[in-house]
Coordinates of C-alpha atoms and ligand atoms in Angstrom, one line a residue:
M3 CA 24.6 -147.6 61.9
F4 CA 27.3 -150.2 62.7
K5 CA 29.7 -148.3 60.5
N6 CA 32.4 -147.9 63.1
I7 CA 32.2 -149.3 66.6
I8 CA 35.8 -148.5 67.2
A9 CA 35.3 -144.8 67.2
P10 CA 33.4 -144.5 70.5
V11 CA 36.0 -146.5 72.3
Q12 CA 38.8 -144.4 70.9
A13 CA 36.9 -141.2 71.8
W14 CA 36.4 -142.5 75.3
L15 CA 40.1 -143.3 75.7
L16 CA 41.1 -139.9 74.3
S17 CA 38.7 -138.2 76.7
K18 CA 40.7 -139.8 79.5
G19 CA 44.0 -138.8 77.9
Q20 CA 45.0 -142.3 76.9
C21 CA 46.4 -143.6 73.7
V22 CA 43.8 -145.4 71.6
G23 CA 46.4 -148.0 70.5
C24 CA 48.2 -149.1 73.7
G25 CA 46.3 -147.3 76.5
R26 CA 49.3 -145.5 77.8
S27 CA 48.8 -142.1 79.3
L28 CA 49.5 -139.4 76.8
E29 CA 51.0 -137.3 79.6
K30 CA 54.0 -139.6 79.3
G31 CA 54.3 -139.2 75.5
K32 CA 56.8 -137.0 73.8
K33 CA 55.4 -133.5 73.6
E34 CA 56.1 -130.9 71.1
K35 CA 54.6 -127.4 71.0
R36 CA 53.4 -126.3 67.7
K37 CA 53.0 -122.8 66.4
D38 CA 49.3 -122.9 66.5
K39 CA 49.4 -123.4 70.3
V40 CA 48.4 -127.0 70.2
V41 CA 50.7 -129.7 71.5
K42 CA 51.7 -132.7 69.4
I43 CA 52.2 -135.8 71.4
T44 CA 53.9 -138.9 70.1
C45 CA 53.1 -142.0 72.1
K46 CA 55.7 -144.7 72.7
C47 CA 53.8 -146.9 70.3
G48 CA 54.2 -144.4 67.5
R49 CA 50.7 -143.0 67.3
I50 CA 50.5 -139.2 67.1
F51 CA 48.0 -137.1 68.9
I52 CA 47.1 -133.4 69.2
Y53 CA 46.3 -131.8 72.5
D54 CA 44.4 -128.6 72.4
P55 CA 45.0 -126.5 75.6
K56 CA 42.0 -124.3 74.7
T57 CA 39.5 -127.2 74.8
K58 CA 41.7 -129.4 77.0
K59 CA 41.0 -132.2 74.6
Y60 CA 43.1 -134.8 72.8
R61 CA 42.5 -136.0 69.3
R62 CA 44.2 -138.1 66.7
A63 CA 46.6 -136.1 64.6
L64 CA 45.4 -135.5 61.0
F65 CA 47.5 -136.9 58.3
E66 CA 48.9 -133.5 57.3
E67 CA 49.9 -132.7 60.9
V68 CA 52.1 -135.8 61.3
Ligands
ZN12 ZN1 50.3 -145.7 72.3

């Protein structure tokens, strides 16, 4: 069960609204509203995240959402 020890750290950073790559606050990223109500956030380091206002959670953007 040592498949992926990075995932819990990333999940923890995302739960605090921080980029998993550089640790910057995603609040400061470039926001872009999408038609399905979620917000696409591009961090300064180039990583792309999705914020869902319904669940108030951040997650990494899926490949097809980029
Ligand atoms: Zn970043």
